[in-house]
XYZ file of C-alpha atoms in Angstrom:
355
model
C 147.768 72.754 -126.699
C 146.149 70.945 -123.602
C 142.902 72.450 -122.278
C 141.265 72.106 -118.862
C 138.286 73.477 -117.165
C 135.254 72.583 -115.007
C 133.006 74.718 -116.907
C 131.436 74.991 -120.247
C 133.455 77.591 -122.247
C 133.394 79.706 -125.200
C 136.950 79.790 -126.694
C 138.716 81.845 -129.063
C 140.754 80.511 -131.943
C 144.320 80.340 -131.487
C 146.859 80.318 -134.590
C 150.365 80.673 -132.820
C 153.810 80.610 -134.111
C 157.264 81.277 -132.466
C 160.457 82.446 -133.764
C 163.014 81.007 -131.822
C 166.561 80.926 -130.831
C 168.646 77.764 -131.492
C 166.322 75.987 -133.690
C 166.225 75.214 -137.407
C 162.922 75.819 -139.741
C 159.736 73.894 -139.293
C 156.009 74.159 -138.932
C 152.823 72.012 -138.197
C 149.809 72.696 -140.060
C 146.601 74.071 -138.858
C 143.990 71.647 -137.796
C 140.239 72.338 -137.371
C 138.751 70.286 -134.648
C 135.378 69.377 -133.531
C 134.951 68.188 -129.982
C 132.757 65.425 -128.709
C 130.703 65.197 -125.475
C 133.262 65.170 -123.069
C 133.718 62.445 -120.410
C 135.823 59.454 -119.788
C 137.814 58.342 -123.067
C 141.256 58.327 -124.582
C 142.516 60.814 -127.190
C 139.396 62.220 -128.472
C 137.758 65.873 -127.423
C 139.238 68.543 -129.186
C 141.686 66.344 -131.047
C 139.112 64.448 -133.520
C 135.565 64.634 -131.935
C 135.401 61.561 -129.977
C 134.976 61.263 -126.173
C 137.258 63.794 -124.051
C 140.107 62.345 -122.570
C 144.005 63.183 -121.325
C 142.580 66.455 -120.125
C 141.327 67.600 -123.478
C 138.004 69.438 -124.098
C 134.871 67.510 -125.104
C 132.175 69.124 -127.026
C 131.786 72.209 -129.248
C 132.861 73.092 -132.688
C 135.486 74.678 -134.924
C 138.616 75.180 -132.814
C 141.723 76.112 -134.480
C 144.817 74.268 -133.251
C 148.018 76.177 -132.994
C 150.430 76.597 -135.951
C 154.009 76.928 -134.778
C 156.896 78.063 -137.233
C 160.353 78.238 -135.794
C 163.573 80.094 -136.838
C 166.701 80.921 -135.198
C 167.103 84.616 -134.317
C 169.613 84.679 -131.444
C 172.699 82.738 -130.609
C 175.280 84.948 -129.121
C 173.411 86.240 -125.991
C 173.024 84.078 -122.945
C 170.126 84.135 -120.267
C 167.575 86.287 -122.094
C 165.615 87.205 -119.015
C 163.045 89.657 -120.635
C 161.926 90.518 -124.026
C 159.152 93.116 -125.293
C 158.136 94.042 -128.969
C 158.027 97.602 -130.206
C 154.386 98.931 -130.467
C 154.360 97.805 -134.176
C 155.638 94.394 -133.369
C 158.495 94.576 -135.743
C 161.457 94.783 -133.548
C 162.118 93.124 -130.138
C 164.102 94.675 -127.341
C 165.651 92.121 -124.756
C 167.866 91.904 -121.702
C 170.770 89.710 -122.157
C 174.104 88.829 -121.057
C 177.444 88.722 -123.091
C 181.136 88.827 -121.782
C 180.964 92.377 -121.925
C 178.080 92.199 -119.374
C 174.289 92.440 -118.731
C 172.569 94.882 -121.115
C 169.725 95.812 -123.492
C 169.609 94.468 -127.263
C 167.564 94.691 -130.393
C 166.720 92.454 -132.965
C 164.388 92.238 -135.755
C 161.493 89.993 -135.397
C 162.406 88.243 -138.417
C 165.903 87.246 -136.931
C 169.388 88.410 -137.528
C 172.413 89.500 -135.655
C 171.346 91.354 -132.137
C 172.239 94.639 -131.973
C 173.493 95.828 -128.385
C 172.449 99.152 -127.335
C 173.681 99.729 -123.953
C 175.823 96.743 -121.971
C 177.281 97.418 -118.567
C 176.678 100.447 -116.542
C 173.939 101.567 -115.349
C 172.747 98.208 -115.483
C 173.292 95.835 -112.617
C 170.595 93.297 -112.283
C 168.118 94.037 -114.989
C 164.596 91.972 -114.643
C 161.845 93.817 -116.759
C 161.829 95.731 -120.103
C 159.124 97.580 -121.976
C 159.196 99.968 -125.072
C 157.414 103.258 -124.891
C 154.261 103.638 -127.245
C 155.937 106.498 -128.888
C 159.172 104.139 -129.349
C 161.468 106.937 -128.242
C 162.368 105.370 -124.858
C 163.138 101.598 -123.470
C 162.346 101.453 -119.657
C 164.141 98.798 -117.611
C 163.491 97.669 -114.245
C 166.795 96.972 -112.355
C 166.594 95.797 -108.919
C 170.154 96.946 -108.225
C 170.413 100.101 -110.255
C 171.261 103.340 -108.639
C 170.842 103.484 -104.978
C 168.600 100.444 -103.877
C 167.295 99.580 -107.512
C 165.296 101.731 -110.079
C 164.066 102.145 -113.311
C 166.537 102.663 -115.971
C 165.358 105.003 -119.110
C 167.376 103.973 -122.485
C 166.872 106.837 -125.004
C 166.547 105.393 -128.454
C 167.794 108.402 -130.325
C 171.282 108.837 -128.718
C 171.652 105.233 -127.358
C 172.251 106.406 -123.578
C 170.775 105.053 -120.490
C 170.266 106.882 -117.071
C 168.640 105.729 -113.782
C 165.520 107.680 -113.115
C 166.374 109.071 -109.705
C 162.676 109.562 -108.415
C 162.457 105.461 -108.507
C 165.673 104.812 -106.494
C 165.272 102.840 -103.640
C 162.062 100.633 -104.914
C 163.753 97.524 -106.049
C 161.657 97.377 -109.312
C 161.264 93.809 -110.691
C 158.511 94.345 -113.719
C 157.645 97.352 -115.992
C 155.004 98.153 -118.272
C 153.287 101.024 -120.297
C 149.499 102.201 -119.683
C 147.949 104.623 -122.094
C 146.238 107.341 -119.797
C 144.658 110.043 -122.019
C 147.222 111.829 -123.878
C 149.927 110.929 -121.666
C 151.428 107.409 -121.260
C 152.011 106.181 -117.695
C 154.966 103.774 -116.442
C 153.406 101.154 -114.059
C 155.875 99.121 -112.282
C 156.359 96.505 -109.445
C 158.691 96.894 -106.533
C 158.886 97.643 -102.737
C 158.381 100.806 -100.978
C 161.056 102.185 -98.683
C 159.642 100.168 -95.831
C 159.958 97.051 -97.861
C 156.034 96.555 -98.762
C 155.297 94.849 -102.219
C 153.689 97.128 -104.256
C 152.715 98.379 -107.629
C 153.576 101.914 -108.442
C 152.986 104.402 -111.266
C 154.896 107.052 -112.828
C 153.716 109.426 -115.677
C 156.384 109.412 -118.306
C 158.730 112.451 -117.975
C 156.914 112.804 -114.293
C 158.797 113.398 -110.905
C 156.180 111.768 -108.693
C 156.075 108.212 -108.180
C 152.524 107.024 -106.756
C 151.529 103.575 -104.725
C 148.811 102.141 -106.891
C 148.233 98.758 -105.297
C 149.523 96.474 -102.162
C 146.741 94.524 -101.434
C 147.430 90.770 -102.012
C 150.821 91.177 -103.083
C 153.989 89.181 -101.614
C 156.381 88.937 -104.537
C 154.965 90.590 -107.531
C 156.960 89.881 -110.755
C 155.151 90.532 -113.866
C 152.520 93.291 -115.103
C 150.108 93.519 -117.931
C 147.599 96.153 -118.831
C 144.158 95.389 -119.864
C 142.375 97.154 -122.690
C 140.435 99.265 -119.904
C 143.564 100.044 -118.215
C 143.121 97.670 -115.253
C 146.239 95.758 -114.195
C 146.928 92.020 -114.286
C 149.895 90.890 -111.922
C 151.784 87.955 -111.464
C 152.937 87.269 -107.940
C 155.444 84.395 -107.224
C 154.743 84.421 -103.554
C 151.101 84.898 -103.163
C 148.766 81.705 -102.668
C 149.562 78.298 -101.730
C 151.194 77.011 -104.629
C 154.004 78.441 -106.885
C 152.278 82.031 -107.539
C 149.188 83.408 -108.718
C 147.648 85.661 -111.591
C 145.827 88.691 -109.940
C 143.454 91.304 -111.630
C 142.865 94.741 -110.261
C 140.023 96.247 -111.520
C 140.402 99.716 -110.080
C 139.362 98.594 -106.296
C 141.970 97.932 -103.651
C 141.319 94.258 -103.508
C 142.427 92.072 -106.621
C 140.336 89.254 -108.353
C 142.086 85.673 -108.353
C 142.633 84.890 -112.072
C 144.754 81.579 -111.872
C 146.376 79.909 -108.803
C 147.031 76.792 -110.813
C 150.487 77.975 -112.384
C 154.276 77.163 -111.677
C 155.419 80.660 -112.785
C 158.686 81.434 -114.698
C 161.095 83.692 -113.466
C 160.459 86.275 -113.926
C 156.769 85.441 -114.381
C 156.069 87.436 -117.618
C 152.232 87.840 -118.503
C 150.407 89.707 -121.265
C 146.605 90.102 -122.387
C 145.184 89.765 -125.833
C 144.209 92.963 -127.271
C 140.454 92.099 -127.130
C 141.236 90.906 -123.077
C 139.542 87.506 -123.863
C 142.866 85.644 -122.295
C 145.729 86.431 -120.221
C 148.961 84.521 -121.355
C 151.405 83.704 -118.673
C 155.075 82.559 -118.671
C 155.253 79.335 -116.766
C 157.038 75.825 -116.288
C 155.594 72.374 -116.717
C 155.404 71.262 -113.159
C 155.952 67.513 -114.085
C 158.969 67.931 -116.445
C 160.210 71.654 -115.689
C 160.204 72.460 -119.270
C 158.822 76.040 -120.419
C 155.281 76.761 -121.297
C 153.093 79.739 -121.952
C 149.506 79.401 -119.685
C 146.579 80.687 -121.501
C 143.709 81.503 -119.094
C 140.497 82.619 -120.889
C 139.069 85.259 -118.755
C 135.448 85.061 -119.205
C 135.408 81.281 -118.558
C 138.402 80.302 -116.399
C 139.374 77.890 -118.950
C 142.982 77.015 -118.970
C 145.057 76.077 -121.815
C 148.888 75.439 -122.259
C 150.994 76.410 -125.350
C 154.406 74.564 -125.302
C 155.235 74.038 -128.986
C 158.809 74.970 -129.723
C 159.363 77.003 -126.570
C 159.201 73.624 -124.367
C 162.964 73.167 -125.557
C 163.549 75.554 -122.368
C 164.077 74.638 -118.940
C 163.724 78.170 -117.582
C 161.024 80.753 -118.544
C 161.293 84.397 -118.463
C 159.247 87.640 -119.406
C 156.644 88.118 -121.876
C 155.277 91.136 -123.314
C 152.654 92.014 -126.195
C 153.030 94.574 -128.757
C 151.094 97.645 -128.047
C 148.932 97.622 -131.415
C 149.055 93.768 -132.083
C 148.722 90.334 -130.854
C 152.461 89.860 -131.495
C 154.460 88.856 -128.238
C 158.002 88.598 -127.339
C 158.810 85.707 -124.635
C 162.138 85.063 -123.311
C 163.424 81.505 -122.958
C 166.352 81.839 -120.548
C 168.101 78.423 -121.736
C 167.568 78.830 -125.357
C 166.933 82.434 -126.415
C 164.454 84.880 -127.594
C 161.077 84.122 -129.080
C 158.034 85.761 -131.079
C 154.711 84.513 -130.299
C 151.881 85.427 -132.349
C 148.169 84.532 -131.532
C 145.193 84.898 -134.321
C 142.113 86.618 -133.958
C 139.229 84.948 -132.317
C 136.544 82.781 -133.941
C 133.524 83.550 -132.480
C 131.594 80.404 -133.234
C 134.159 78.358 -131.177
C 132.180 76.834 -128.222
C 133.466 74.107 -125.798
C 131.319 71.708 -123.637
C 132.475 69.272 -121.011
C 135.674 68.210 -119.964
C 137.238 64.916 -120.790
C 138.648 62.825 -117.983
């Protein structure tokens, strides 16, 4: 993992592993690193306590490097564009393509053959997927389903899928679930009838779609919900580069979280259960290989995780399970992955950045 920041930072420990399509078994052991003082130098800093170099962080103590474990879980479904775990992180639901058409599939996080749930109609161009907190429904954002694009609800009891008529014409691109009192709320990105990029809300079982946000949006492509119900949105068209991460805390204007990313397609995003960091699906701007960017929200420190998933050349969606720091990530060229992030270590404190 590589870190970069211009400020001092308090970083959590990250012990991550991915369950991946197309690779055999393998792992790397955990390392405890004590940083040096930062500044010019070689390969010190976060790696072995010397002077910082190559963008690693100097100074600080007790940072756990990632542990990555890989296993083949899916090999028969192409172009996995988005994936989401169930609330307990035991099953992964994902959008994929087979000879029979595009549809929704399910696989255990431990691997095995994927189970096709609904393939073909009503799906046309599904882009985003999420599982309801009661585990009864999978919601899919489809830019062309119904008339002008719509959300599709897949009933996990009878395995039937139907367009939600109230969302037709809104060209949904991403979808997430937000806990709102005793009733969950569907949050999704798309466009209004007049073509204005927006984030919408719809109560589960409801009949009224509301526009929640439009400010700062150009091409919203991913949504995550913070512990306080605030929204994190990736936008591929905003900013001067290759997209941005925005945070809507309740007011109309967003806070810029990160503008130094080459976002995936779709630009999946998830937030740790303690809201300390946002994970964003991205690409290495130099090599074009896949990575997950980790932005620590209280400091602005930026890290990159690419172990195992770097085998991909196209990054897709990213979602966290409702109850745990277990994530599903879609690698569009090599399959579906599980990524797990460890709890934070409160004593992990970093100083200056190496050259």
